[in-house]
C-alpha positions as CSV (number, residue, x, y, z in Angstrom):
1,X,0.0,0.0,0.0
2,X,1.3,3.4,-0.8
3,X,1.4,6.1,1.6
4,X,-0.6,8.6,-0.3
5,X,-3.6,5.1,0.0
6,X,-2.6,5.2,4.0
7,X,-3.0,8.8,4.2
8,X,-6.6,8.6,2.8
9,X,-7.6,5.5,4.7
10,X,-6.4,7.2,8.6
11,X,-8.2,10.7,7.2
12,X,-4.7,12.3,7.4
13,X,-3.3,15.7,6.6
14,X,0.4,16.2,5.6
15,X,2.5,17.9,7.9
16,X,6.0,17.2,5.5
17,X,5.8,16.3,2.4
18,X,8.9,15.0,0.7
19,X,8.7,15.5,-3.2
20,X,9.4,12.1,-4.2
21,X,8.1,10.2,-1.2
22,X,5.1,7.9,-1.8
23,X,6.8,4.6,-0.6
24,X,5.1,1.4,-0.8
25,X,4.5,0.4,3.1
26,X,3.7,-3.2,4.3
27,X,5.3,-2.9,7.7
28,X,4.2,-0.5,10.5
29,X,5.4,-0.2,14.2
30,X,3.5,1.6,16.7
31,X,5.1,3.2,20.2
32,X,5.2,6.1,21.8
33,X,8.7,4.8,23.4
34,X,11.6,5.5,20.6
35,X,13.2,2.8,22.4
36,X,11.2,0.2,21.2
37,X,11.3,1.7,18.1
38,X,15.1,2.1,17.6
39,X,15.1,-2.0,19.1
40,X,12.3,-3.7,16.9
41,X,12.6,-1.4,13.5
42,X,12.5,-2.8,9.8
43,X,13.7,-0.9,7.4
44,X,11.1,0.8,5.2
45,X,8.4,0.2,8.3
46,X,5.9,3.6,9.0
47,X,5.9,4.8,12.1
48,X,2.4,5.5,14.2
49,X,3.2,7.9,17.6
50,X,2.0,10.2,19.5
51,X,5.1,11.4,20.2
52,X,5.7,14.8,18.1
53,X,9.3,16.1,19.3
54,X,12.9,15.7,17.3
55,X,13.1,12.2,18.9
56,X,10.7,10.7,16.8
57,X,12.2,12.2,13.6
58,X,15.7,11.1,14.9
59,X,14.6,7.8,15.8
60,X,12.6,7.5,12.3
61,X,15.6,8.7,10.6
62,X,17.8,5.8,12.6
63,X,15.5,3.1,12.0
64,X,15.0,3.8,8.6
65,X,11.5,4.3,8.3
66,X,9.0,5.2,5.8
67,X,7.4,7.9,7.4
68,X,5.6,9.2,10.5
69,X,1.6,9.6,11.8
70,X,1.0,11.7,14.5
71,X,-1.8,10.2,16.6
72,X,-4.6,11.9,18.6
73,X,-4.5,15.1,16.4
74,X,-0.9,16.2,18.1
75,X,1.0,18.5,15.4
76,X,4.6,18.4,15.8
77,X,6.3,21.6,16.5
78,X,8.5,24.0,13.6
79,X,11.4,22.8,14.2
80,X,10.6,19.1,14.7
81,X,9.1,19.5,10.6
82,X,12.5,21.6,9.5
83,X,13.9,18.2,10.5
84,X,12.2,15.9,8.8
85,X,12.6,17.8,6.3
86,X,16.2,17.9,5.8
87,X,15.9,14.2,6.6
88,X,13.2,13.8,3.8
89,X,10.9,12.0,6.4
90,X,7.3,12.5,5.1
91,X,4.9,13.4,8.3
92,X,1.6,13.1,8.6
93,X,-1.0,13.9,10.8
94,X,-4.6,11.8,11.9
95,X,-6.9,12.6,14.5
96,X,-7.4,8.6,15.1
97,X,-5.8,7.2,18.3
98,X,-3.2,4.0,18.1
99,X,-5.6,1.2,18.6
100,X,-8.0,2.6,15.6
101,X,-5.0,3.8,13.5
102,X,-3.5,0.4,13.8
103,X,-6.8,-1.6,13.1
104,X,-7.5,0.3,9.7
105,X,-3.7,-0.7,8.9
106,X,-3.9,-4.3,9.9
107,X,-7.2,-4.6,8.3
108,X,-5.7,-3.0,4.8
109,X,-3.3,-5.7,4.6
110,X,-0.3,-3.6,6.8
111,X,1.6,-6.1,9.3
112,X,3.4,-5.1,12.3
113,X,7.4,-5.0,12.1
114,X,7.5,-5.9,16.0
């Protein structure tokens, strides 16, 4: 499934769009604790948080990740977008929480990377 597909299906707006970046995703992990990101990441994975600071760009940026959705209608902040940015990390943003974000996913065919 293409991101542009996922951003439809989670009613999601786009916080960072990277020119280029509509990368087929079949892997998703979902944490609000990089840690468990950074130990249980695939490569090419798309990242569901809640958590809108740096870290989660970093972390996104270490794990190699397809993108980021910001849960519960939290925007990250300027700088946090610069960031991804310069990373070419495509953001989004859904007003869904985890457990209904991840069911649309799992239910479109999306399987967990962890």
């Amino acid at each position: 499934m293409k991101l542009s597909e996922i951003k439809d299906l989670l009613d999601c707006r786009i916080v960072c769009d990277c020119a280029d970046a509509d990368p087929e995703i079949s892997l998703c992990m979902s944490s609000d604790m990089m840690s468990d990101v950074l130990a249980f990441a695939s490569p090419g994975a798309l990242l569901v948080t809640g958590l809108t600071n740096a870290q989660s760009v970093r972390t996104a940026d270490f794990a190699d990740a397809a993108g980021i959705i910001y849960l519960r209608g939290k925007k990250p902040e300027t700088p946090t977008i610069e960031l991804a940015r310069r990373l070419s990390i495509p953001l989004l943003c859904t007003e869904l929480g985890m457990f209904e974000a991840c069911g649309r996913l799992h239910a479109a065919g999306c399987r967990g990377a962890c």
